[in-house]
Amino acid sequence: MSSPRRRIETDVMKMLMSDYDVKLVNDSMQEFHVLFHGPEETPFAGGVWRIHVELPDQYPYKSPSIGFLNKIFHPNIDELSGSVCLDVINQTWSPMYDMVNIFETFLPQLLRYPNPADPLNGEAAALLLREPKTYEHKVRDYVRRFATKEMAEAAVADEEEEPEEEEEEEEEDDDMEDYRYDDEAPGHLEL
């Protein structure tokens, strides 16, 4: 049986040699982005998403982490974080699967057959159940507004900027620690 490290390298090389646009993050074989196109004959057709993939050290014995970087409206994908709720990835993952399976089978199936009974996006699930035509209209609107190749590229840039923003917020919080409340003058901060 091959080691997890060798399997990671093999699966990532398969992805790099496939027709998918794959970019390694920090030259790491365990973290990369894949350009994913919405399946034809679905409301997601024509959409382009940048998918963030992280392979755990125990891969393929432990499932990869998958997330959409640009916005998508789907019951099983968290709109804010892009996290995917996909049974095959999360609970029934098997070492027999590889990364190509995820992009050729699992994600297209998820977009074709959403499961509103197990939602990460309650609004999308409720809309799909109660007003399927309105749901399709909203999905197409999101595709038009957020799922272009330009938006997918911008999503990568946004993800790379996030740590800097968090550091700035931490610095602001640290600055606030330099202030103390003045009991003598309620409502005022004093240095």
mmCIF file with all atom_site columns, C-alpha atoms in Angstrom:
data_model
loop_
_atom_site.group_PDB
_atom_site.id
_atom_site.type_symbol
_atom_site.label_atom_id
_atom_site.label_alt_id
_atom_site.label_comp_id
_atom_site.label_asym_id
_atom_site.label_entity_id
_atom_site.label_seq_id
_atom_site.pdbx_PDB_ins_code
_atom_site.Cartn_x
_atom_site.Cartn_y
_atom_site.Cartn_z
_atom_site.occupancy
_atom_site.B_iso_or_equiv
_atom_site.pdbx_formal_charge
_atom_site.auth_seq_id
_atom_site.auth_comp_id
_atom_site.auth_asym_id
_atom_site.auth_atom_id
_atom_site.pdbx_PDB_model_num
ATOM 1   C CA . MET A 1 1   ? 0.000   0.000  0.000   1.00 0.00 ? 1   MET A CA 1
ATOM 2   C CA . SER A 1 2   ? 1.344   3.421  -0.911  1.00 0.00 ? 2   SER A CA 1
ATOM 3   C CA . SER A 1 3   ? 2.027   6.147  1.608   1.00 0.00 ? 3   SER A CA 1
ATOM 4   C CA . PRO A 1 4   ? -0.329  9.121  1.925   1.00 0.00 ? 4   PRO A CA 1
ATOM 5   C CA . ARG A 1 5   ? 2.438   11.467 0.698   1.00 0.00 ? 5   ARG A CA 1
ATOM 6   C CA . ARG A 1 6   ? 2.883   9.475  -2.523  1.00 0.00 ? 6   ARG A CA 1
ATOM 7   C CA . ARG A 1 7   ? -0.877  9.311  -3.059  1.00 0.00 ? 7   ARG A CA 1
ATOM 8   C CA . ILE A 1 8   ? -1.187  13.087 -2.616  1.00 0.00 ? 8   ILE A CA 1
ATOM 9   C CA . GLU A 1 9   ? 1.532   13.622 -5.211  1.00 0.00 ? 9   GLU A CA 1
ATOM 10  C CA . THR A 1 10  ? -0.077  11.140 -7.627  1.00 0.00 ? 10  THR A CA 1
ATOM 11  C CA . ASP A 1 11  ? -3.568  12.649 -7.334  1.00 0.00 ? 11  ASP A CA 1
ATOM 12  C CA . VAL A 1 12  ? -2.348  16.230 -7.638  1.00 0.00 ? 12  VAL A CA 1
ATOM 13  C CA . MET A 1 13  ? -0.233  15.322 -10.676 1.00 0.00 ? 13  MET A CA 1
ATOM 14  C CA . LYS A 1 14  ? -3.343  13.768 -12.273 1.00 0.00 ? 14  LYS A CA 1
ATOM 15  C CA . MET A 1 15  ? -5.181  17.033 -11.677 1.00 0.00 ? 15  MET A CA 1
ATOM 16  C CA . LEU A 1 16  ? -2.296  19.118 -13.052 1.00 0.00 ? 16  LEU A CA 1
ATOM 17  C CA . MET A 1 17  ? -2.170  16.955 -16.191 1.00 0.00 ? 17  MET A CA 1
ATOM 18  C CA . SER A 1 18  ? -5.963  17.019 -16.666 1.00 0.00 ? 18  SER A CA 1
ATOM 19  C CA . ASP A 1 19  ? -7.930  19.645 -18.580 1.00 0.00 ? 19  ASP A CA 1
ATOM 20  C CA . TYR A 1 20  ? -8.643  21.481 -15.323 1.00 0.00 ? 20  TYR A CA 1
ATOM 21  C CA . ASP A 1 21  ? -6.967  24.799 -14.579 1.00 0.00 ? 21  ASP A CA 1
ATOM 22  C CA . VAL A 1 22  ? -5.104  23.948 -11.346 1.00 0.00 ? 22  VAL A CA 1
ATOM 23  C CA . LYS A 1 23  ? -2.909  26.340 -9.363  1.00 0.00 ? 23  LYS A CA 1
ATOM 24  C CA . LEU A 1 24  ? -0.918  25.226 -6.347  1.00 0.00 ? 24  LEU A CA 1
ATOM 25  C CA . VAL A 1 25  ? -1.056  27.507 -3.296  1.00 0.00 ? 25  VAL A CA 1
ATOM 26  C CA . ASN A 1 26  ? 2.459   28.311 -2.029  1.00 0.00 ? 26  ASN A CA 1
ATOM 27  C CA . ASP A 1 27  ? 3.839   25.453 -4.150  1.00 0.00 ? 27  ASP A CA 1
ATOM 28  C CA . SER A 1 28  ? 2.152   22.973 -1.816  1.00 0.00 ? 28  SER A CA 1
ATOM 29  C CA . MET A 1 29  ? 0.761   19.709 -3.157  1.00 0.00 ? 29  MET A CA 1
ATOM 30  C CA . GLN A 1 30  ? -1.753  19.749 -0.299  1.00 0.00 ? 30  GLN A CA 1
ATOM 31  C CA . GLU A 1 31  ? -3.445  23.043 -1.141  1.00 0.00 ? 31  GLU A CA 1
ATOM 32  C CA . PHE A 1 32  ? -4.559  24.216 -4.554  1.00 0.00 ? 32  PHE A CA 1
ATOM 33  C CA . HIS A 1 33  ? -7.291  25.949 -6.557  1.00 0.00 ? 33  HIS A CA 1
ATOM 34  C CA . VAL A 1 34  ? -9.230  24.417 -9.431  1.00 0.00 ? 34  VAL A CA 1
ATOM 35  C CA . LEU A 1 35  ? -11.299 26.289 -12.007 1.00 0.00 ? 35  LEU A CA 1
ATOM 36  C CA . PHE A 1 36  ? -14.668 24.510 -12.127 1.00 0.00 ? 36  PHE A CA 1
ATOM 37  C CA . HIS A 1 37  ? -17.422 25.015 -14.723 1.00 0.00 ? 37  HIS A CA 1
ATOM 38  C CA . GLY A 1 38  ? -21.109 24.547 -13.927 1.00 0.00 ? 38  GLY A CA 1
ATOM 39  C CA . PRO A 1 39  ? -22.679 21.486 -15.548 1.00 0.00 ? 39  PRO A CA 1
ATOM 40  C CA . GLU A 1 40  ? -24.656 21.974 -18.768 1.00 0.00 ? 40  GLU A CA 1
ATOM 41  C CA . GLU A 1 41  ? -28.451 21.722 -18.665 1.00 0.00 ? 41  GLU A CA 1
ATOM 42  C CA . THR A 1 42  ? -28.565 23.092 -15.108 1.00 0.00 ? 42  THR A CA 1
ATOM 43  C CA . PRO A 1 43  ? -29.133 26.633 -13.822 1.00 0.00 ? 43  PRO A CA 1
ATOM 44  C CA . PHE A 1 44  ? -25.365 26.611 -13.053 1.00 0.00 ? 44  PHE A CA 1
ATOM 45  C CA . ALA A 1 45  ? -24.441 26.221 -16.748 1.00 0.00 ? 45  ALA A CA 1
ATOM 46  C CA . GLY A 1 46  ? -21.997 28.887 -17.908 1.00 0.00 ? 46  GLY A CA 1
ATOM 47  C CA . GLY A 1 47  ? -20.770 29.536 -14.366 1.00 0.00 ? 47  GLY A CA 1
ATOM 48  C CA . VAL A 1 48  ? -17.084 29.463 -13.489 1.00 0.00 ? 48  VAL A CA 1
ATOM 49  C CA . TRP A 1 49  ? -15.943 28.966 -9.901  1.00 0.00 ? 49  TRP A CA 1
ATOM 50  C CA . ARG A 1 50  ? -12.562 28.796 -8.267  1.00 0.00 ? 50  ARG A CA 1
ATOM 51  C CA . ILE A 1 51  ? -12.587 25.841 -5.858  1.00 0.00 ? 51  ILE A CA 1
ATOM 52  C CA . HIS A 1 52  ? -10.175 25.781 -2.918  1.00 0.00 ? 52  HIS A CA 1
ATOM 53  C CA . VAL A 1 53  ? -8.937  22.272 -2.078  1.00 0.00 ? 53  VAL A CA 1
ATOM 54  C CA . GLU A 1 54  ? -6.943  21.214 0.985   1.00 0.00 ? 54  GLU A CA 1
ATOM 55  C CA . LEU A 1 55  ? -5.700  17.667 1.361   1.00 0.00 ? 55  LEU A CA 1
ATOM 56  C CA . PRO A 1 56  ? -5.153  16.503 4.944   1.00 0.00 ? 56  PRO A CA 1
ATOM 57  C CA . ASP A 1 57  ? -1.955  14.666 5.882   1.00 0.00 ? 57  ASP A CA 1
ATOM 58  C CA . GLN A 1 58  ? -4.035  11.459 6.109   1.00 0.00 ? 58  GLN A CA 1
ATOM 59  C CA . TYR A 1 59  ? -5.355  11.755 2.524   1.00 0.00 ? 59  TYR A CA 1
ATOM 60  C CA . PRO A 1 60  ? -6.695  9.520  0.898   1.00 0.00 ? 60  PRO A CA 1
ATOM 61  C CA . TYR A 1 61  ? -7.868  7.927  4.162   1.00 0.00 ? 61  TYR A CA 1
ATOM 62  C CA . LYS A 1 62  ? -9.395  11.240 5.194   1.00 0.00 ? 62  LYS A CA 1
ATOM 63  C CA . SER A 1 63  ? -11.490 13.328 2.800   1.00 0.00 ? 63  SER A CA 1
ATOM 64  C CA . PRO A 1 64  ? -10.279 16.597 1.282   1.00 0.00 ? 64  PRO A CA 1
ATOM 65  C CA . SER A 1 65  ? -11.701 19.976 2.290   1.00 0.00 ? 65  SER A CA 1
ATOM 66  C CA . ILE A 1 66  ? -13.533 21.635 -0.622  1.00 0.00 ? 66  ILE A CA 1
ATOM 67  C CA . GLY A 1 67  ? -14.828 25.216 -0.819  1.00 0.00 ? 67  GLY A CA 1
ATOM 68  C CA . PHE A 1 68  ? -16.110 27.631 -3.463  1.00 0.00 ? 68  PHE A CA 1
ATOM 69  C CA . LEU A 1 69  ? -14.170 30.905 -3.446  1.00 0.00 ? 69  LEU A CA 1
ATOM 70  C CA . ASN A 1 70  ? -16.630 32.959 -5.480  1.00 0.00 ? 70  ASN A CA 1
ATOM 71  C CA . LYS A 1 71  ? -20.311 33.088 -4.520  1.00 0.00 ? 71  LYS A CA 1
ATOM 72  C CA . ILE A 1 72  ? -22.786 30.368 -5.405  1.00 0.00 ? 72  ILE A CA 1
ATOM 73  C CA . PHE A 1 73  ? -26.449 29.973 -4.430  1.00 0.00 ? 73  PHE A CA 1
ATOM 74  C CA . HIS A 1 74  ? -27.052 26.319 -3.554  1.00 0.00 ? 74  HIS A CA 1
ATOM 75  C CA . PRO A 1 75  ? -28.727 24.527 -0.620  1.00 0.00 ? 75  PRO A CA 1
ATOM 76  C CA . ASN A 1 76  ? -25.642 22.432 0.198   1.00 0.00 ? 76  ASN A CA 1
ATOM 77  C CA . ILE A 1 77  ? -23.009 25.170 -0.103  1.00 0.00 ? 77  ILE A CA 1
ATOM 78  C CA . ASP A 1 78  ? -22.585 27.845 2.551   1.00 0.00 ? 78  ASP A CA 1
ATOM 79  C CA . GLU A 1 79  ? -22.973 31.202 0.813   1.00 0.00 ? 79  GLU A CA 1
ATOM 80  C CA . LEU A 1 80  ? -20.512 33.070 3.039   1.00 0.00 ? 80  LEU A CA 1
ATOM 81  C CA . SER A 1 81  ? -17.718 30.526 3.505   1.00 0.00 ? 81  SER A CA 1
ATOM 82  C CA . GLY A 1 82  ? -18.202 28.469 0.326   1.00 0.00 ? 82  GLY A CA 1
ATOM 83  C CA . SER A 1 83  ? -18.018 25.239 2.356   1.00 0.00 ? 83  SER A CA 1
ATOM 84  C CA . VAL A 1 84  ? -19.522 22.224 0.643   1.00 0.00 ? 84  VAL A CA 1
ATOM 85  C CA . CYS A 1 85  ? -21.854 19.782 2.361   1.00 0.00 ? 85  CYS A CA 1
ATOM 86  C CA . LEU A 1 86  ? -21.367 16.722 0.211   1.00 0.00 ? 86  LEU A CA 1
ATOM 87  C CA . ASP A 1 87  ? -22.017 13.318 1.751   1.00 0.00 ? 87  ASP A CA 1
ATOM 88  C CA . VAL A 1 88  ? -19.427 11.537 -0.423  1.00 0.00 ? 88  VAL A CA 1
ATOM 89  C CA . ILE A 1 89  ? -16.737 14.021 0.550   1.00 0.00 ? 89  ILE A CA 1
ATOM 90  C CA . ASN A 1 90  ? -17.637 14.361 4.213   1.00 0.00 ? 90  ASN A CA 1
ATOM 91  C CA . GLN A 1 91  ? -18.997 11.023 5.440   1.00 0.00 ? 91  GLN A CA 1
ATOM 92  C CA . THR A 1 92  ? -18.650 8.277  2.862   1.00 0.00 ? 92  THR A CA 1
ATOM 93  C CA . TRP A 1 93  ? -15.250 9.198  1.470   1.00 0.00 ? 93  TRP A CA 1
ATOM 94  C CA . SER A 1 94  ? -13.220 6.194  0.399   1.00 0.00 ? 94  SER A CA 1
ATOM 95  C CA . PRO A 1 95  ? -9.512  5.924  -0.497  1.00 0.00 ? 95  PRO A CA 1
ATOM 96  C CA . MET A 1 96  ? -10.731 4.528  -3.833  1.00 0.00 ? 96  MET A CA 1
ATOM 97  C CA . TYR A 1 97  ? -11.799 8.039  -4.848  1.00 0.00 ? 97  TYR A CA 1
ATOM 98  C CA . ASP A 1 98  ? -9.371  10.631 -6.142  1.00 0.00 ? 98  ASP A CA 1
ATOM 99  C CA . MET A 1 99  ? -9.442  14.357 -6.881  1.00 0.00 ? 99  MET A CA 1
ATOM 100 C CA . VAL A 1 100 ? -10.519 13.863 -10.507 1.00 0.00 ? 100 VAL A CA 1
ATOM 101 C CA . ASN A 1 101 ? -13.639 12.006 -9.236  1.00 0.00 ? 101 ASN A CA 1
ATOM 102 C CA . ILE A 1 102 ? -14.584 15.052 -7.200  1.00 0.00 ? 102 ILE A CA 1
ATOM 103 C CA . PHE A 1 103 ? -14.464 17.408 -10.179 1.00 0.00 ? 103 PHE A CA 1
ATOM 104 C CA . GLU A 1 104 ? -15.828 15.052 -12.824 1.00 0.00 ? 104 GLU A CA 1
ATOM 105 C CA . THR A 1 105 ? -18.554 13.355 -10.780 1.00 0.00 ? 105 THR A CA 1
ATOM 106 C CA . PHE A 1 106 ? -19.230 14.538 -7.237  1.00 0.00 ? 106 PHE A CA 1
ATOM 107 C CA . LEU A 1 107 ? -19.422 18.335 -7.700  1.00 0.00 ? 107 LEU A CA 1
ATOM 108 C CA . PRO A 1 108 ? -21.421 18.147 -10.975 1.00 0.00 ? 108 PRO A CA 1
ATOM 109 C CA . GLN A 1 109 ? -23.861 15.734 -9.279  1.00 0.00 ? 109 GLN A CA 1
ATOM 110 C CA . LEU A 1 110 ? -24.169 18.069 -6.296  1.00 0.00 ? 110 LEU A CA 1
ATOM 111 C CA . LEU A 1 111 ? -25.106 20.964 -8.583  1.00 0.00 ? 111 LEU A CA 1
ATOM 112 C CA . ARG A 1 112 ? -27.509 18.797 -10.635 1.00 0.00 ? 112 ARG A CA 1
ATOM 113 C CA . TYR A 1 113 ? -29.240 17.216 -7.639  1.00 0.00 ? 113 TYR A CA 1
ATOM 114 C CA . PRO A 1 114 ? -29.189 19.512 -4.600  1.00 0.00 ? 114 PRO A CA 1
ATOM 115 C CA . ASN A 1 115 ? -30.364 18.029 -1.299  1.00 0.00 ? 115 ASN A CA 1
ATOM 116 C CA . PRO A 1 116 ? -32.600 20.606 0.430   1.00 0.00 ? 116 PRO A CA 1
ATOM 117 C CA . ALA A 1 117 ? -33.118 18.180 3.352   1.00 0.00 ? 117 ALA A CA 1
ATOM 118 C CA . ASP A 1 118 ? -29.486 18.703 4.482   1.00 0.00 ? 118 ASP A CA 1
ATOM 119 C CA . PRO A 1 119 ? -28.879 22.422 3.881   1.00 0.00 ? 119 PRO A CA 1
ATOM 120 C CA . LEU A 1 120 ? -25.977 24.715 4.617   1.00 0.00 ? 120 LEU A CA 1
ATOM 121 C CA . ASN A 1 121 ? -27.935 27.532 2.955   1.00 0.00 ? 121 ASN A CA 1
ATOM 122 C CA . GLY A 1 122 ? -31.438 27.507 4.450   1.00 0.00 ? 122 GLY A CA 1
ATOM 123 C CA . GLU A 1 123 ? -32.708 30.235 2.136   1.00 0.00 ? 123 GLU A CA 1
ATOM 124 C CA . ALA A 1 124 ? -31.699 28.276 -0.973  1.00 0.00 ? 124 ALA A CA 1
ATOM 125 C CA . ALA A 1 125 ? -33.191 25.062 0.424   1.00 0.00 ? 125 ALA A CA 1
ATOM 126 C CA . ALA A 1 126 ? -36.513 26.718 1.309   1.00 0.00 ? 126 ALA A CA 1
ATOM 127 C CA . LEU A 1 127 ? -36.701 28.436 -2.080  1.00 0.00 ? 127 LEU A CA 1
ATOM 128 C CA . LEU A 1 128 ? -35.956 25.177 -3.931  1.00 0.00 ? 128 LEU A CA 1
ATOM 129 C CA . LEU A 1 129 ? -38.705 23.362 -2.004  1.00 0.00 ? 129 LEU A CA 1
ATOM 130 C CA . ARG A 1 130 ? -41.372 26.101 -2.135  1.00 0.00 ? 130 ARG A CA 1
ATOM 131 C CA . GLU A 1 131 ? -40.632 27.998 -5.341  1.00 0.00 ? 131 GLU A CA 1
ATOM 132 C CA . PRO A 1 132 ? -38.377 25.992 -7.686  1.00 0.00 ? 132 PRO A CA 1
ATOM 133 C CA . LYS A 1 133 ? -38.694 28.514 -10.550 1.00 0.00 ? 133 LYS A CA 1
ATOM 134 C CA . THR A 1 134 ? -37.665 31.395 -8.267  1.00 0.00 ? 134 THR A CA 1
ATOM 135 C CA . TYR A 1 135 ? -34.767 29.260 -6.996  1.00 0.00 ? 135 TYR A CA 1
ATOM 136 C CA . GLU A 1 136 ? -33.564 28.661 -10.586 1.00 0.00 ? 136 GLU A CA 1
ATOM 137 C CA . HIS A 1 137 ? -33.891 32.371 -11.357 1.00 0.00 ? 137 HIS A CA 1
ATOM 138 C CA . LYS A 1 138 ? -31.791 33.282 -8.293  1.00 0.00 ? 138 LYS A CA 1
ATOM 139 C CA . VAL A 1 139 ? -29.151 30.639 -9.169  1.00 0.00 ? 139 VAL A CA 1
ATOM 140 C CA . ARG A 1 140 ? -28.883 32.071 -12.698 1.00 0.00 ? 140 ARG A CA 1
ATOM 141 C CA . ASP A 1 141 ? -28.652 35.598 -11.269 1.00 0.00 ? 141 ASP A CA 1
ATOM 142 C CA . TYR A 1 142 ? -25.749 34.497 -9.012  1.00 0.00 ? 142 TYR A CA 1
ATOM 143 C CA . VAL A 1 143 ? -24.068 32.795 -11.977 1.00 0.00 ? 143 VAL A CA 1
ATOM 144 C CA . ARG A 1 144 ? -24.366 36.000 -14.015 1.00 0.00 ? 144 ARG A CA 1
ATOM 145 C CA . ARG A 1 145 ? -23.124 38.233 -11.169 1.00 0.00 ? 145 ARG A CA 1
ATOM 146 C CA . PHE A 1 146 ? -20.555 36.095 -9.336  1.00 0.00 ? 146 PHE A CA 1
ATOM 147 C CA . ALA A 1 147 ? -19.548 33.074 -11.470 1.00 0.00 ? 147 ALA A CA 1
ATOM 148 C CA . THR A 1 148 ? -17.525 34.577 -14.287 1.00 0.00 ? 148 THR A CA 1
ATOM 149 C CA . LYS A 1 149 ? -13.896 33.776 -14.983 1.00 0.00 ? 149 LYS A CA 1
ATOM 150 C CA . GLU A 1 150 ? -13.026 37.321 -13.823 1.00 0.00 ? 150 GLU A CA 1
ATOM 151 C CA . MET A 1 151 ? -14.881 36.803 -10.537 1.00 0.00 ? 151 MET A CA 1
ATOM 152 C CA . ALA A 1 152 ? -13.155 33.443 -10.040 1.00 0.00 ? 152 ALA A CA 1
ATOM 153 C CA . GLU A 1 153 ? -9.754  35.116 -10.487 1.00 0.00 ? 153 GLU A CA 1
ATOM 154 C CA . ALA A 1 154 ? -10.755 37.969 -8.166  1.00 0.00 ? 154 ALA A CA 1
ATOM 155 C CA . ALA A 1 155 ? -11.856 35.407 -5.544  1.00 0.00 ? 155 ALA A CA 1
ATOM 156 C CA . VAL A 1 156 ? -8.298  34.052 -5.428  1.00 0.00 ? 156 VAL A CA 1
ATOM 157 C CA . ALA A 1 157 ? -6.939  37.560 -4.903  1.00 0.00 ? 157 ALA A CA 1
ATOM 158 C CA . ASP A 1 158 ? -9.512  38.175 -2.137  1.00 0.00 ? 158 ASP A CA 1
ATOM 159 C CA . GLU A 1 159 ? -8.560  34.941 -0.361  1.00 0.00 ? 159 GLU A CA 1
ATOM 160 C CA . GLU A 1 160 ? -4.874  35.897 -0.423  1.00 0.00 ? 160 GLU A CA 1
ATOM 161 C CA . GLU A 1 161 ? -5.656  39.311 1.108   1.00 0.00 ? 161 GLU A CA 1
ATOM 162 C CA . GLU A 1 162 ? -7.747  37.990 4.024   1.00 0.00 ? 162 GLU A CA 1
ATOM 163 C CA . PRO A 1 163 ? -4.848  37.260 6.432   1.00 0.00 ? 163 PRO A CA 1
ATOM 164 C CA . GLU A 1 164 ? -3.592  40.841 6.070   1.00 0.00 ? 164 GLU A CA 1
ATOM 165 C CA . GLU A 1 165 ? -7.054  42.204 6.877   1.00 0.00 ? 165 GLU A CA 1
ATOM 166 C CA . GLU A 1 166 ? -7.231  39.993 9.976   1.00 0.00 ? 166 GLU A CA 1
ATOM 167 C CA . GLU A 1 167 ? -3.808  41.253 11.096  1.00 0.00 ? 167 GLU A CA 1
ATOM 168 C CA . GLU A 1 168 ? -4.970  44.859 10.688  1.00 0.00 ? 168 GLU A CA 1
ATOM 169 C CA . GLU A 1 169 ? -8.075  44.123 12.799  1.00 0.00 ? 169 GLU A CA 1
ATOM 170 C CA . GLU A 1 170 ? -5.881  42.526 15.493  1.00 0.00 ? 170 GLU A CA 1
ATOM 171 C CA . GLU A 1 171 ? -3.631  45.606 15.491  1.00 0.00 ? 171 GLU A CA 1
ATOM 172 C CA . GLU A 1 172 ? -6.694  47.834 15.958  1.00 0.00 ? 172 GLU A CA 1
ATOM 173 C CA . ASP A 1 173 ? -7.815  45.635 18.873  1.00 0.00 ? 173 ASP A CA 1
ATOM 174 C CA . ASP A 1 174 ? -4.319  45.913 20.381  1.00 0.00 ? 174 ASP A CA 1
ATOM 175 C CA . ASP A 1 175 ? -4.515  49.706 20.049  1.00 0.00 ? 175 ASP A CA 1
ATOM 176 C CA . MET A 1 176 ? -7.787  49.675 21.993  1.00 0.00 ? 176 MET A CA 1
ATOM 177 C CA . GLU A 1 177 ? -6.040  47.904 24.874  1.00 0.00 ? 177 GLU A CA 1
ATOM 178 C CA . ASP A 1 178 ? -3.977  51.080 25.333  1.00 0.00 ? 178 ASP A CA 1
ATOM 179 C CA . TYR A 1 179 ? -7.149  52.882 26.397  1.00 0.00 ? 179 TYR A CA 1
ATOM 180 C CA . ARG A 1 180 ? -8.866  52.521 29.728  1.00 0.00 ? 180 ARG A CA 1
ATOM 181 C CA . TYR A 1 181 ? -12.219 53.643 30.885  1.00 0.00 ? 181 TYR A CA 1
ATOM 182 C CA . ASP A 1 182 ? -12.210 56.879 32.913  1.00 0.00 ? 182 ASP A CA 1
ATOM 183 C CA . ASP A 1 183 ? -14.520 56.265 35.860  1.00 0.00 ? 183 ASP A CA 1
ATOM 184 C CA . GLU A 1 184 ? -14.565 59.967 36.621  1.00 0.00 ? 184 GLU A CA 1
ATOM 185 C CA . ALA A 1 185 ? -16.004 60.891 33.211  1.00 0.00 ? 185 ALA A CA 1
ATOM 186 C CA . PRO A 1 186 ? -18.404 58.128 32.152  1.00 0.00 ? 186 PRO A CA 1
ATOM 187 C CA . GLY A 1 187 ? -18.500 57.471 28.449  1.00 0.00 ? 187 GLY A CA 1
ATOM 188 C CA . HIS A 1 188 ? -14.982 58.798 27.822  1.00 0.00 ? 188 HIS A CA 1
ATOM 189 C CA . LEU A 1 189 ? -11.814 56.921 27.064  1.00 0.00 ? 189 LEU A CA 1
ATOM 190 C CA . GLU A 1 190 ? -8.539  58.123 28.501  1.00 0.00 ? 190 GLU A CA 1
ATOM 191 C CA . LEU A 1 191 ? -4.989  57.306 27.439  1.00 0.00 ? 191 LEU A CA 1
#
